[in-house]
Tab-separated table of C-alpha atoms and ligand atoms in Angstrom:
chain	number	residue	atom	x	y	z
A	224	MET	CA	89.685	-187.023	-33.179
A	225	GLY	CA	91.723	-186.744	-29.745
A	226	ARG	CA	90.692	-183.315	-27.101
A	227	LEU	CA	94.029	-182.445	-28.429
A	228	ALA	CA	95.378	-179.661	-30.884
A	229	GLN	CA	91.538	-178.075	-31.035
A	230	THR	CA	91.440	-173.994	-32.076
A	231	ASP	CA	88.426	-171.923	-30.866
A	232	GLY	CA	87.031	-169.730	-32.740
A	233	LEU	CA	86.675	-171.302	-36.371
A	234	THR	CA	84.333	-170.504	-38.811
A	235	GLU	CA	81.329	-173.489	-40.256
A	236	ILE	CA	83.182	-172.851	-43.364
A	237	GLN	CA	86.478	-173.269	-41.417
A	238	ARG	CA	85.510	-176.550	-39.702
A	239	ASP	CA	84.306	-177.927	-42.646
A	240	ILE	CA	86.854	-177.825	-44.894
A	241	LEU	CA	88.950	-179.446	-41.512
A	242	ALA	CA	86.577	-181.958	-41.563
A	243	THR	CA	86.926	-182.420	-45.187
A	244	VAL	CA	90.797	-182.773	-44.866
A	245	ARG	CA	90.758	-184.923	-41.630
A	246	ASP	CA	88.510	-187.672	-43.551
A	247	PHE	CA	90.887	-187.417	-46.578
A	248	VAL	CA	94.009	-188.316	-44.587
A	249	ASP	CA	92.132	-191.607	-43.412
A	250	LYS	CA	91.059	-192.956	-45.223
A	251	GLU	CA	93.260	-192.108	-48.735
A	252	ILE	CA	96.627	-191.016	-46.892
A	253	ILE	CA	97.369	-192.996	-43.912
A	254	PRO	CA	96.321	-196.635	-45.058
A	255	VAL	CA	99.139	-196.071	-47.877
A	256	ALA	CA	101.656	-193.854	-46.191
A	257	THR	CA	103.840	-195.737	-45.053
A	258	GLU	CA	104.011	-197.718	-47.685
A	259	LEU	CA	104.981	-195.345	-50.723
A	260	GLU	CA	107.369	-193.458	-48.920
A	261	HIS	CA	109.641	-196.653	-47.904
A	262	LYS	CA	109.352	-197.214	-51.886
A	263	ASP	CA	110.022	-193.508	-52.373
A	264	GLU	CA	107.024	-193.579	-54.369
A	265	TYR	CA	105.284	-190.251	-55.493
A	266	PRO	CA	101.444	-190.665	-54.125
A	267	THR	CA	100.137	-189.536	-57.520
A	268	ALA	CA	96.260	-190.107	-56.759
A	269	ILE	CA	96.680	-188.556	-53.036
A	270	VAL	CA	97.764	-185.075	-55.298
A	271	GLU	CA	94.669	-186.466	-57.717
A	272	GLY	CA	92.126	-186.341	-54.083
A	273	MET	CA	94.035	-183.065	-53.334
A	274	LYS	CA	93.078	-181.188	-56.616
A	275	GLN	CA	89.684	-182.408	-56.358
A	276	LEU	CA	88.999	-180.954	-53.187
A	277	GLY	CA	90.783	-177.618	-54.149
A	278	LEU	CA	93.659	-177.731	-51.774
A	279	PHE	CA	95.367	-176.108	-54.270
A	280	GLY	CA	93.806	-173.279	-54.839
A	281	LEU	CA	92.518	-172.994	-50.643
A	282	THR	CA	94.328	-169.628	-50.479
A	283	ILE	CA	93.937	-167.759	-53.655
A	284	PRO	CA	91.461	-165.518	-53.825
A	285	GLU	CA	88.222	-166.351	-55.254
A	286	GLU	CA	88.165	-164.164	-58.427
A	287	PHE	CA	91.631	-165.558	-59.611
A	288	GLY	CA	88.989	-169.448	-59.303
A	289	GLY	CA	90.864	-170.088	-55.355
A	290	LEU	CA	88.983	-170.556	-51.833
A	291	GLY	CA	90.419	-166.975	-50.538
A	292	GLU	CA	91.467	-169.214	-47.102
A	293	SER	CA	93.282	-167.073	-45.371
A	294	LEU	CA	96.385	-168.583	-43.251
A	295	LEU	CA	95.403	-170.044	-40.432
A	296	THR	CA	92.696	-172.694	-42.344
A	297	TYR	CA	96.030	-172.993	-44.283
A	298	ALA	CA	98.299	-173.711	-41.359
A	299	LEU	CA	95.201	-176.389	-40.156
A	300	VAL	CA	95.065	-178.153	-43.469
A	301	VAL	CA	98.820	-178.480	-43.267
A	302	GLU	CA	98.832	-180.010	-40.162
A	303	GLU	CA	96.001	-182.377	-40.554
A	304	ILE	CA	97.709	-183.010	-43.498
A	305	ALA	CA	101.071	-184.206	-41.841
A	306	ARG	CA	99.945	-186.301	-39.608
A	307	GLY	CA	98.693	-188.005	-42.183
A	308	TRP	CA	102.274	-188.227	-44.266
A	309	MET	CA	104.482	-185.066	-43.670
A	310	SER	CA	105.669	-185.442	-47.694
A	311	VAL	CA	102.079	-184.370	-48.843
A	312	SER	CA	102.662	-181.638	-47.170
A	313	GLY	CA	105.595	-180.262	-49.051
A	314	ILE	CA	103.660	-180.760	-52.436
A	315	VAL	CA	101.119	-178.492	-51.291
A	316	ASN	CA	103.672	-175.881	-49.461
A	317	THR	CA	105.992	-174.946	-52.266
A	318	HIS	CA	103.004	-174.364	-54.520
A	319	PHE	CA	101.520	-172.561	-51.813
A	320	ILE	CA	104.721	-170.437	-50.963
A	321	VAL	CA	104.308	-169.505	-54.984
A	322	ALA	CA	101.037	-169.099	-55.205
A	323	HIS	CA	101.219	-166.762	-52.039
A	324	MET	CA	104.228	-164.601	-54.003
A	325	ILE	CA	102.627	-164.491	-57.271
A	326	ASN	CA	99.660	-162.913	-55.463
A	327	ALA	CA	101.164	-160.483	-53.687
A	328	HIS	CA	104.051	-159.285	-55.422
A	329	GLY	CA	102.956	-160.186	-58.906
A	330	THR	CA	102.062	-158.121	-61.778
A	331	GLN	CA	98.151	-158.568	-62.586
A	332	GLU	CA	99.124	-160.006	-65.781
A	333	GLN	CA	101.118	-162.399	-63.880
A	334	LYS	CA	98.053	-162.862	-61.428
A	335	GLU	CA	95.851	-163.653	-64.212
A	336	TYR	CA	97.784	-165.868	-66.347
A	337	PHE	CA	99.068	-167.617	-63.072
A	338	LEU	CA	96.575	-168.220	-60.248
A	339	PRO	CA	93.727	-169.626	-61.543
A	340	ARG	CA	95.754	-172.422	-62.877
A	341	MET	CA	97.360	-172.883	-59.824
A	342	ALA	CA	94.104	-173.111	-58.046
A	343	ALA	CA	92.389	-175.995	-60.404
A	344	GLY	CA	96.619	-177.808	-59.213
A	345	GLU	CA	97.141	-177.340	-63.403
A	346	ILE	CA	100.607	-175.491	-63.140
A	347	ARG	CA	101.930	-176.417	-59.439
A	348	GLY	CA	104.726	-173.990	-58.357
A	349	ALA	CA	108.475	-174.529	-57.082
A	350	PHE	CA	110.488	-172.129	-54.957
A	351	SER	CA	114.035	-172.368	-55.113
A	352	MET	CA	116.971	-169.424	-53.228
A	353	SER	CA	119.007	-172.372	-51.941
A	354	GLU	CA	122.259	-173.516	-53.765
A	355	PRO	CA	124.615	-176.111	-53.124
A	356	GLY	CA	126.726	-173.504	-51.151
A	357	LEU	CA	124.604	-171.484	-49.955
A	358	GLY	CA	121.165	-171.933	-47.482
A	359	SER	CA	121.105	-169.334	-44.512
A	360	ASP	CA	123.333	-167.263	-46.117
A	361	VAL	CA	121.079	-165.436	-49.139
A	362	ALA	CA	122.428	-162.867	-49.683
A	363	ALA	CA	125.681	-164.913	-51.195
A	364	ILE	CA	124.150	-166.100	-53.944
A	365	SER	CA	125.977	-166.474	-56.965
A	366	THR	CA	122.960	-167.248	-59.603
A	367	LYS	CA	123.094	-164.711	-62.113
A	368	GLY	CA	120.290	-162.902	-64.200
A	369	VAL	CA	121.768	-160.294	-67.227
A	370	LYS	CA	119.256	-157.898	-68.890
A	371	ASP	CA	119.927	-158.802	-73.160
A	372	GLY	CA	116.983	-156.544	-74.681
A	373	ASP	CA	113.544	-158.104	-73.640
A	374	GLU	CA	114.608	-161.284	-71.663
A	375	TYR	CA	116.923	-162.098	-69.336
A	376	VAL	CA	120.147	-165.115	-68.906
A	377	LEU	CA	120.047	-166.855	-66.553
A	378	ASN	CA	122.977	-168.475	-65.384
A	379	GLY	CA	123.800	-170.618	-61.666
A	380	GLN	CA	123.403	-173.761	-60.167
A	381	LYS	CA	120.246	-174.034	-57.089
A	382	MET	CA	120.092	-176.612	-54.576
A	383	TRP	CA	117.328	-178.702	-52.480
A	384	LEU	CA	113.873	-177.653	-54.689
A	385	THR	CA	110.825	-179.760	-53.454
A	386	ASN	CA	109.212	-180.331	-56.001
A	387	GLY	CA	111.960	-179.558	-58.688
A	388	GLY	CA	111.023	-182.036	-61.139
A	389	THR	CA	106.714	-182.273	-60.747
A	390	SER	CA	106.644	-178.805	-60.398
A	391	THR	CA	105.476	-176.867	-63.942
A	392	LEU	CA	106.560	-173.269	-62.027
A	393	VAL	CA	110.307	-172.068	-60.562
A	394	ALA	CA	110.313	-169.107	-58.184
A	395	VAL	CA	113.890	-168.706	-59.010
A	396	LEU	CA	115.567	-166.290	-56.808
A	397	CYS	CA	119.059	-164.324	-58.778
A	398	LYS	CA	121.156	-161.933	-58.704
A	399	THR	CA	120.832	-159.085	-61.217
A	400	ASP	CA	123.264	-156.189	-59.967
A	401	GLU	CA	121.715	-153.646	-61.617
A	402	GLY	CA	123.039	-150.745	-59.054
A	403	GLY	CA	121.093	-151.482	-56.134
A	404	SER	CA	122.527	-150.260	-52.866
A	405	THR	CA	122.420	-153.719	-50.679
A	406	PRO	CA	123.466	-156.986	-51.793
A	407	TYR	CA	119.470	-157.634	-50.673
A	408	LYS	CA	118.873	-154.596	-53.317
A	409	ASN	CA	120.018	-156.489	-55.947
A	410	MET	CA	118.354	-159.992	-56.643
A	411	THR	CA	115.437	-160.707	-58.523
A	412	THR	CA	113.352	-163.736	-58.600
A	413	PHE	CA	112.086	-165.040	-62.174
A	414	LEU	CA	109.445	-167.248	-62.603
A	415	ILE	CA	110.618	-170.482	-64.624
A	416	GLU	CA	107.121	-172.283	-66.517
A	417	LYS	CA	108.440	-175.339	-67.253
A	418	THR	CA	107.646	-178.956	-68.304
A	419	PRO	CA	107.670	-181.518	-65.597
A	420	GLY	CA	110.338	-184.155	-65.386
A	421	PHE	CA	114.248	-184.709	-64.638
A	422	GLY	CA	117.068	-183.882	-67.309
A	423	PRO	CA	117.097	-181.778	-70.019
A	424	ASN	CA	114.336	-179.796	-70.122
A	425	PRO	CA	112.367	-179.776	-73.956
A	426	THR	CA	110.562	-176.818	-73.148
A	427	VAL	CA	113.625	-174.166	-71.536
A	428	PRO	CA	116.561	-174.238	-73.018
A	429	GLY	CA	119.755	-174.749	-70.442
A	430	LEU	CA	117.400	-175.676	-68.222
A	431	THR	CA	117.903	-178.950	-66.391
A	432	VAL	CA	116.838	-181.231	-63.951
A	433	PRO	CA	119.587	-183.582	-63.624
A	434	GLY	CA	117.369	-186.264	-60.890
A	435	LYS	CA	116.245	-186.444	-57.605
A	436	ILE	CA	118.751	-186.447	-54.116
A	437	GLU	CA	118.179	-189.161	-52.093
A	438	LYS	CA	117.165	-189.194	-48.454
A	439	MET	CA	117.147	-190.640	-45.648
A	440	GLY	CA	112.962	-188.959	-45.246
A	441	TYR	CA	111.033	-187.117	-46.267
A	442	LYS	CA	110.443	-189.574	-49.915
A	443	GLY	CA	107.687	-189.432	-52.056
A	444	VAL	CA	107.634	-185.333	-53.025
A	445	ASP	CA	110.766	-185.225	-54.980
A	446	THR	CA	113.856	-182.689	-53.669
A	447	THR	CA	116.274	-181.820	-56.388
A	448	GLU	CA	119.140	-179.378	-58.129
A	449	LEU	CA	118.490	-177.134	-60.725
A	450	VAL	CA	120.654	-176.483	-63.273
A	451	LEU	CA	120.500	-173.333	-66.077
A	452	GLN	CA	122.613	-172.239	-68.784
A	453	ASP	CA	121.806	-169.745	-70.503
A	454	VAL	CA	118.518	-170.214	-69.878
A	455	ARG	CA	116.738	-167.221	-71.820
A	456	ILE	CA	113.593	-165.362	-69.784
A	457	PRO	CA	111.373	-162.942	-71.002
A	458	ALA	CA	111.522	-159.969	-68.476
A	459	ASN	CA	108.193	-159.974	-68.472
A	460	ARG	CA	108.375	-163.171	-65.993
A	461	VAL	CA	110.430	-160.524	-63.492
A	462	LEU	CA	108.235	-161.528	-60.218
A	463	GLY	CA	106.747	-158.220	-60.039
A	464	GLY	CA	107.826	-156.028	-62.744
A	465	VAL	CA	110.448	-155.297	-61.896
A	466	THR	CA	114.144	-155.765	-59.863
A	467	GLY	CA	115.722	-155.768	-57.118
A	468	LYS	CA	112.705	-156.545	-55.019
A	469	GLY	CA	113.689	-160.659	-55.443
A	470	PHE	CA	115.339	-161.345	-51.547
A	471	TYR	CA	112.080	-159.226	-49.452
A	472	GLN	CA	109.585	-160.753	-51.814
A	473	MET	CA	111.211	-164.659	-51.459
A	474	MET	CA	111.363	-163.798	-47.623
A	475	ASP	CA	107.826	-162.654	-47.294
A	476	GLY	CA	107.006	-165.922	-48.967
A	477	VAL	CA	109.779	-167.893	-46.725
A	478	GLU	CA	107.213	-165.928	-43.825
A	479	VAL	CA	104.342	-167.783	-44.868
A	480	GLY	CA	106.387	-171.036	-45.178
A	481	ARG	CA	107.370	-170.852	-41.769
A	482	VAL	CA	104.179	-171.457	-40.874
A	483	ASN	CA	104.241	-174.417	-43.227
A	484	VAL	CA	106.577	-175.812	-41.572
A	485	ALA	CA	105.001	-175.140	-37.059
A	486	ALA	CA	101.996	-176.861	-38.278
A	487	ARG	CA	104.212	-179.670	-39.955
A	488	GLY	CA	105.548	-179.914	-36.946
A	489	CYS	CA	102.210	-179.920	-35.221
A	490	GLY	CA	100.239	-182.450	-37.319
A	491	VAL	CA	103.896	-185.280	-37.198
A	492	ALA	CA	104.291	-184.602	-33.871
A	493	ARG	CA	100.287	-184.800	-33.122
A	494	ARG	CA	100.559	-189.069	-34.689
A	495	ALA	CA	103.600	-189.652	-33.148
A	496	PHE	CA	100.877	-189.318	-29.504
A	497	GLU	CA	98.354	-191.473	-31.098
A	498	LEU	CA	100.511	-194.466	-31.976
A	499	GLY	CA	102.308	-193.743	-28.650
A	500	ILE	CA	99.427	-193.422	-26.402
A	501	SER	CA	97.958	-196.824	-28.661
A	502	TYR	CA	100.847	-198.451	-28.227
A	503	ALA	CA	101.198	-197.425	-24.983
A	504	GLN	CA	97.540	-199.461	-23.369
A	505	GLN	CA	98.700	-202.655	-25.991
A	506	ARG	CA	102.516	-204.279	-24.575
A	507	SER	CA	102.788	-205.741	-21.322
A	508	THR	CA	105.931	-205.768	-19.101
A	509	PHE	CA	106.812	-207.194	-15.661
A	510	GLY	CA	103.154	-208.000	-15.534
A	511	LYS	CA	101.020	-204.471	-16.382
A	512	LYS	CA	99.973	-202.639	-19.788
A	513	ILE	CA	103.294	-199.943	-20.515
A	514	CYS	CA	100.963	-197.672	-19.644
A	515	GLU	CA	100.406	-198.489	-16.490
A	516	HIS	CA	104.173	-197.415	-15.476
A	517	GLN	CA	104.392	-193.908	-13.892
A	518	ALA	CA	107.691	-193.562	-15.951
A	519	ILE	CA	105.212	-194.162	-19.061
A	520	GLN	CA	102.381	-191.372	-17.981
A	521	PHE	CA	105.047	-189.144	-17.349
A	522	LYS	CA	106.508	-189.622	-21.170
A	523	LEU	CA	102.944	-188.794	-22.769
A	524	ALA	CA	101.848	-186.148	-19.969
A	525	GLU	CA	104.825	-184.728	-21.298
A	526	MET	CA	104.648	-185.409	-25.393
A	527	ALA	CA	101.479	-184.220	-25.128
A	528	THR	CA	101.985	-180.352	-23.311
A	529	LYS	CA	104.151	-180.258	-26.112
A	530	VAL	CA	101.308	-181.101	-28.487
A	531	GLU	CA	99.047	-178.963	-27.415
A	532	ALA	CA	101.725	-175.819	-26.815
A	533	ALA	CA	103.630	-176.152	-30.324
A	534	HIS	CA	99.601	-176.360	-31.368
A	535	GLN	CA	98.511	-172.473	-29.606
A	536	MET	CA	101.234	-171.053	-30.725
A	537	MET	CA	101.289	-172.035	-34.760
A	538	VAL	CA	97.616	-170.732	-34.864
A	539	MET	CA	98.076	-167.476	-32.544
A	540	ALA	CA	101.306	-166.823	-35.793
A	541	ALA	CA	99.072	-167.757	-38.690
A	542	ARG	CA	96.592	-165.522	-37.024
A	543	LYS	CA	98.780	-162.408	-36.042
A	544	LYS	CA	99.474	-162.956	-39.972
A	545	ASP	CA	95.930	-163.312	-41.504
A	546	SER	CA	95.352	-159.520	-39.698
A	547	GLY	CA	97.918	-157.620	-41.313
A	548	GLU	CA	100.367	-157.294	-38.605
A	549	ARG	CA	103.915	-158.153	-38.902
A	550	ASN	CA	104.752	-161.064	-37.473
A	551	ASP	CA	108.275	-162.612	-38.078
A	552	LEU	CA	108.573	-163.126	-34.960
A	553	GLU	CA	105.710	-165.285	-33.968
A	554	ALA	CA	106.099	-166.958	-36.813
A	555	GLY	CA	110.002	-167.514	-35.754
A	556	MET	CA	108.932	-168.651	-32.432
A	557	ALA	CA	106.382	-170.948	-34.052
A	558	LYS	CA	108.745	-172.901	-36.678
A	559	TYR	CA	111.137	-173.268	-33.868
A	560	LEU	CA	108.436	-174.450	-30.486
A	561	ALA	CA	107.574	-177.196	-33.097
A	562	SER	CA	110.377	-178.140	-34.620
A	563	GLU	CA	112.230	-179.308	-31.779
A	564	TYR	CA	109.181	-180.380	-30.071
A	565	CYS	CA	108.189	-182.555	-32.863
A	566	LYS	CA	111.874	-184.401	-32.498
A	567	GLU	CA	111.312	-185.029	-29.241
A	568	VAL	CA	107.851	-186.069	-28.667
A	569	VAL	CA	108.826	-188.689	-31.513
A	570	GLU	CA	111.884	-189.346	-30.353
A	571	ASP	CA	109.497	-190.517	-27.139
A	572	SER	CA	106.746	-192.101	-29.118
A	573	PHE	CA	110.148	-194.088	-30.668
A	574	ARG	CA	111.179	-195.344	-27.380
A	575	ILE	CA	107.814	-196.708	-25.577
A	576	HIS	CA	107.697	-198.557	-29.031
A	577	GLY	CA	110.984	-200.098	-26.917
A	578	GLY	CA	112.118	-202.634	-30.756
A	579	TYR	CA	109.147	-202.631	-32.605
A	580	GLY	CA	109.971	-198.774	-33.387
A	581	PHE	CA	112.873	-199.601	-35.062
A	582	SER	CA	111.178	-201.648	-37.334
A	583	LYS	CA	110.017	-200.644	-41.204
A	584	GLU	CA	106.577	-202.502	-39.567
A	585	TYR	CA	105.994	-200.178	-37.613
A	586	GLU	CA	104.387	-196.064	-38.650
A	587	ILE	CA	107.312	-194.868	-36.024
A	588	GLU	CA	110.367	-195.710	-37.618
A	589	ARG	CA	108.927	-193.168	-41.214
A	590	LEU	CA	107.978	-190.378	-38.780
A	591	TYR	CA	111.775	-190.979	-36.616
A	592	ARG	CA	113.240	-190.262	-40.691
A	593	GLU	CA	111.164	-187.458	-41.057
A	594	ALA	CA	110.689	-184.623	-38.226
A	595	PRO	CA	114.502	-184.195	-38.616
A	596	MET	CA	113.589	-181.654	-41.520
A	597	LEU	CA	111.700	-179.835	-40.037
A	598	LEU	CA	114.767	-177.919	-38.408
A	599	ILE	CA	116.261	-177.194	-40.817
A	600	GLY	CA	113.840	-176.321	-43.961
A	601	GLU	CA	112.230	-173.098	-43.634
A	602	GLY	CA	115.183	-171.749	-41.416
A	603	THR	CA	117.673	-174.098	-39.327
A	604	ALA	CA	116.908	-173.593	-34.946
A	605	GLU	CA	119.893	-170.808	-35.303
A	606	ILE	CA	118.195	-168.189	-37.537
A	607	GLN	CA	114.583	-169.058	-36.013
A	608	LYS	CA	116.645	-168.189	-33.574
A	609	MET	CA	118.049	-164.894	-35.565
A	610	ILE	CA	115.379	-163.634	-36.326
A	611	VAL	CA	113.939	-163.243	-32.734
A	612	GLY	CA	116.220	-162.363	-30.533
A	613	ARG	CA	117.034	-159.359	-33.012
A	614	ARG	CA	113.591	-158.297	-33.033
A	615	LEU	CA	112.830	-159.158	-29.602
A	616	LEU	CA	115.551	-156.205	-29.317
A	617	GLU	CA	113.972	-154.117	-31.073
A	618	GLU	CA	111.017	-154.035	-29.523
A	619	TYR	CA	112.696	-153.807	-26.248
A	620	ARG	CA	115.555	-151.248	-26.607
A	621	LEU	CA	116.200	-149.497	-23.833
A	622	ALA	CA	115.520	-145.551	-24.594
A	623	GLU	CA	118.440	-143.794	-25.145
B	740	LIG	C1	113.948	-182.079	-48.183
B	740	LIG	C2	115.010	-180.936	-48.039
B	740	LIG	C3	114.085	-179.744	-49.020
B	740	LIG	C4	114.213	-178.434	-49.345
B	740	LIG	N1	113.209	-177.482	-50.479
B	740	LIG	C5	114.023	-176.481	-50.224
B	740	LIG	C6	113.135	-176.133	-51.275
B	740	LIG	O1	112.592	-175.952	-51.587
B	740	LIG	N2	113.906	-174.295	-51.721
B	740	LIG	C7	114.768	-173.541	-51.365
B	740	LIG	O2	115.455	-172.642	-52.153
B	740	LIG	N3	115.562	-174.249	-50.453
B	740	LIG	C8	114.909	-175.491	-49.105
B	740	LIG	N4	115.822	-176.616	-48.590
B	740	LIG	C9	117.101	-175.776	-47.928
B	740	LIG	C10	116.899	-175.425	-46.930
B	740	LIG	O3	116.262	-174.684	-46.814
B	740	LIG	C11	118.129	-174.961	-45.960
B	740	LIG	O4	118.859	-176.604	-46.477
B	740	LIG	C12	118.810	-174.738	-45.272
B	740	LIG	O5	118.232	-173.273	-44.971
B	740	LIG	C13	119.567	-174.689	-44.218
B	740	LIG	O6	120.795	-174.031	-45.068
B	740	LIG	P1	122.495	-174.914	-45.507
B	740	LIG	O7	122.097	-175.971	-45.788
B	740	LIG	O8	123.173	-174.186	-46.821
B	740	LIG	O9	122.982	-175.045	-44.259
B	740	LIG	P2	124.147	-173.665	-44.145
B	740	LIG	O10	123.471	-172.120	-44.213
B	740	LIG	O11	124.601	-174.090	-44.401
B	740	LIG	O12	124.496	-173.730	-42.389
B	740	LIG	C14	124.432	-175.513	-41.622
B	740	LIG	C15	124.667	-174.933	-40.130
B	740	LIG	O13	125.464	-173.818	-40.091
B	740	LIG	C16	124.354	-172.795	-38.945
B	740	LIG	N5	124.262	-171.617	-39.441
B	740	LIG	C17	124.505	-170.672	-40.337
B	740	LIG	N6	124.195	-169.616	-40.070
B	740	LIG	C18	124.431	-169.855	-38.879
B	740	LIG	C19	124.387	-167.956	-38.331
B	740	LIG	N7	125.004	-166.973	-39.053
B	740	LIG	N8	124.792	-168.209	-36.755
B	740	LIG	C20	125.088	-169.787	-35.942
B	740	LIG	N9	124.367	-170.734	-37.253
B	740	LIG	C21	124.706	-170.077	-38.484
B	740	LIG	C22	123.161	-173.299	-39.327
B	740	LIG	O14	121.750	-173.209	-38.255
B	740	LIG	C23	123.264	-175.311	-39.728
B	740	LIG	O15	123.259	-175.701	-37.940
B	740	LIG	C24	115.189	-177.958	-48.710
B	740	LIG	C25	117.110	-178.684	-48.070
B	740	LIG	C26	116.009	-180.117	-47.217
B	740	LIG	C27	116.767	-181.164	-46.881
């Protein structure tokens, strides 16, 4: 492990977990990632390995069978996994968000029913806010849940579900219109259990996962639509048991998800730096190694500075949340900075590779197609800046 992206003040347990994950990434993920990604193949063996390491239950409390670790531990694990292959971190992330939402907002029955099996990786979570007509503007959702006796009847179409096919539990945000005073208070999260796979779901009448969306990168992990036609869900599968709280529950999930996306950016950027500094010491032009040209050294210096800065900001945002403080400002900043820096570091590494960076034989080609997703997922750069800007005006408001 190199000098960059170190984290001060970790416990022995955190250091042990990270060493184990780093070893797993070097041995089980990096050697196969590019080949699986090019084939758009789901990494079944890697997922089994992560189950055995207990990674699906990393943050689930010990009383529900998890390891009870902090957001910081989780983020550092994600950074290591993304260094190996970003898609694998995507497989854990929606699971982690749904487990966080159930743990923070679920009824006791929901926690006891879902969390132990989520910790074991038997139930795997996906989360669904976006629709074909909206992503940033969550208040505009049109998928609807209408009460009918002890059940809700759900109708609508969802878009961009990471793990939409492979998951067995989807947290779905719907409009419920049960008298809330604003659109935000008329949304509800439903916990829908389903069988994995594509097409009409055999266990949930009316639920269809049409198929995988073809993407430029972030392959291997499935991203799907979700169609709901008169899907009947028992009222006890409303997250937290009370309607009208869905928007706030989802935003809480997205907030921890943002630290996670920042961590992914850190991991991908670190790998791009490693590839760049290694290649720069092997390739010669004009009679010397390219790393001896000052222009390339400057590039490496800029890349390393960005890797370090993004890591430290991501760690700060995770620690803020772990301390119980509001961290929307820091999470927004970390996500914005880490995703932008990741794109820049990957591009510089790609340039250092010259023509070979364009070849599918070189890992940087995959990273180049992966980095842009981080600019969009869990809220675009513009949305992060809106959040950060609003919070700054709260903090620095002039006295009237
Ligand atoms: C690979 C992938 C996986 C995803 N996984 C999930 C998932 O698991 N679950 C889920 O719910 N969603 C998921 N998403 C959806 C993702 O969260 C949205 O794509 C994202 O929030 C942006 O929404 P949009 O695509 O509708 O863009 P839009 O909201 O239509 O935005 C388009 C452009 O306008 C800008 N913009 C929008 N509003 C403003 C404003 N007020 N001011 C200035 N600029 C603005 C945006 O920044 C962007 O540049 C995923 C997306 C991708 C690509």
